[in-house]
Short mmCIF file of C-alpha atoms in Angstrom, two decimals:
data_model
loop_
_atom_site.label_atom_id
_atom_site.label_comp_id
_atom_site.label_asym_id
_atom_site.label_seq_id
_atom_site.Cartn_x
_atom_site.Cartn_y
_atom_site.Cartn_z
CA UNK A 23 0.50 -10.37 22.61
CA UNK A 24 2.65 -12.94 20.38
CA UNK A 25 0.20 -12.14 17.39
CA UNK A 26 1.09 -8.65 18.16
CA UNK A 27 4.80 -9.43 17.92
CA UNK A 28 4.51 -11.88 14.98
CA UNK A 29 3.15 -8.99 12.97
CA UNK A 30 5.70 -6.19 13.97
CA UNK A 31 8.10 -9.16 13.32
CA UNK A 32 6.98 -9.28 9.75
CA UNK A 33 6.39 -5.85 9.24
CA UNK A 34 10.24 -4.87 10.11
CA UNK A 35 11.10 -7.98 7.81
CA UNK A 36 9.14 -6.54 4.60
CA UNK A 37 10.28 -2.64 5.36
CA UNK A 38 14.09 -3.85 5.45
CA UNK A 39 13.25 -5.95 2.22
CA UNK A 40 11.83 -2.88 0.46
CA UNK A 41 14.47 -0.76 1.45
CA UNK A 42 17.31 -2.89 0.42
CA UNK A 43 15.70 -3.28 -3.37
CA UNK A 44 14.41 0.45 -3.46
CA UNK A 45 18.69 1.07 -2.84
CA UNK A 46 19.05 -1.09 -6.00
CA UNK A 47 16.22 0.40 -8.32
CA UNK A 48 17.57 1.85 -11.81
CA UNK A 49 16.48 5.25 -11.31
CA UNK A 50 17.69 8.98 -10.76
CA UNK A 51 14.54 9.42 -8.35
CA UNK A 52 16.27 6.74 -6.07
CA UNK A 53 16.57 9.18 -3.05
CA UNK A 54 13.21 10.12 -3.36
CA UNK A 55 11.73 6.85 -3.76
CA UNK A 56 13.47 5.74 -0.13
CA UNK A 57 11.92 8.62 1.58
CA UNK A 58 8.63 7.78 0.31
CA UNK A 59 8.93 4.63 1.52
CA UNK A 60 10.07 5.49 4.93
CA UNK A 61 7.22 8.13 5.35
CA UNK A 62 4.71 6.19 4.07
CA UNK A 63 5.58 3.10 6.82
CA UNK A 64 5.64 5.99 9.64
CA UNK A 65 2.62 7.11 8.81
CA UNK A 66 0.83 3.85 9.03
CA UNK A 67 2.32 2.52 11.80
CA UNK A 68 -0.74 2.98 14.09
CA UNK A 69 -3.47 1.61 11.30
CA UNK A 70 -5.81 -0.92 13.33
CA UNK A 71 -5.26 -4.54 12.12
CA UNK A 72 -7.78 -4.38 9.11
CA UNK A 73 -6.02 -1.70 7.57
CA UNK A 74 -2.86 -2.49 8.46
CA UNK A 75 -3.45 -6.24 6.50
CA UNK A 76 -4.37 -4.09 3.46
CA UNK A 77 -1.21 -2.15 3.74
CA UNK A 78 0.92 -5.54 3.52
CA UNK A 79 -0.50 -6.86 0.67
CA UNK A 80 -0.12 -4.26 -1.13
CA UNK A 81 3.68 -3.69 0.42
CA UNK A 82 3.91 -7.16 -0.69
CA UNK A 83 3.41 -6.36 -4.23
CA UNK A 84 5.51 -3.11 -4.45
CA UNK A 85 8.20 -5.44 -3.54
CA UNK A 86 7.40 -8.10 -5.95
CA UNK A 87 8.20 -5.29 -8.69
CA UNK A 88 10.73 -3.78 -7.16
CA UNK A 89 12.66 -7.04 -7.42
CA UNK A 90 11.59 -7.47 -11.03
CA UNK A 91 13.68 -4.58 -12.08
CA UNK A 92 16.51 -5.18 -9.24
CA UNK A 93 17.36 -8.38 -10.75
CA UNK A 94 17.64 -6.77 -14.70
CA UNK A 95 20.93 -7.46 -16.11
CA UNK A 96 21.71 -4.08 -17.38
CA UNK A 97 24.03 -5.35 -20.24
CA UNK A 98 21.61 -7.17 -21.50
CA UNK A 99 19.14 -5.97 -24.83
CA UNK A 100 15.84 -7.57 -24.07
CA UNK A 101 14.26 -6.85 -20.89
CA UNK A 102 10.96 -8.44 -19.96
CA UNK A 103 8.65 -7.46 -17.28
CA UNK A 104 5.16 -8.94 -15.85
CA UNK A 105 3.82 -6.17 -13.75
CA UNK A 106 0.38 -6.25 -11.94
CA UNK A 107 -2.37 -4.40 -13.90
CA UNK A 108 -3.29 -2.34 -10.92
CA UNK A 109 -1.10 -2.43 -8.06
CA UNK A 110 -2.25 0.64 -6.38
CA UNK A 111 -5.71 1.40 -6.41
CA UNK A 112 -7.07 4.77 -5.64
CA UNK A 113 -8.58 4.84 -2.20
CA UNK A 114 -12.19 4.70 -2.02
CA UNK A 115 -13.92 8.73 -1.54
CA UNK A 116 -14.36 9.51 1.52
CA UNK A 117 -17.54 9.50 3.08
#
């Protein structure tokens, strides 16, 4: 049960996180971006454990970047950003 809670625990932690940056991301697409983000974090909120670890890691990283460009001065001429090579793989086909 407190494994249980220690992982919803996190998982509230890292949505608030990504929502807070995603209101800061440069972009006209802003709006759209948030309810992607809520959807997607509704939709997995019943994914088994397995899964579920998969889904952090990789909501780990999306917020990794999202700070990246959060934190750009926006006066300033040179910009420089180290983004993973693949952050979202396709899914494998199903079977």
């Amino acid at each position: 049960f407190f494994h249980v809670e220690a992982a919803m625990k996190e998982i509230l932690s890292l949505y608030r996180r990504i929502i807070w940056a995603a209101k800061r991301f440069p972009s006209k697409k802003r709006d759209g971006m948030l309810q992607d983000i809520r959807l997607e974090f509704r939709e997995n909120a019943s994914l088994g454990p397995e899964e579920a670890a998969k889904k952090i890691v990789l909501a780990k990283q999306s917020l990794e970047q999202l700070l990246m460009y959060v934190s750009l001065d926006p006066k300033s001429p040179n910009w420089n950003i180290k983004l993973h090579q693949n952050p979202m793989p396709k899914p494998p086909p199903p079977k």
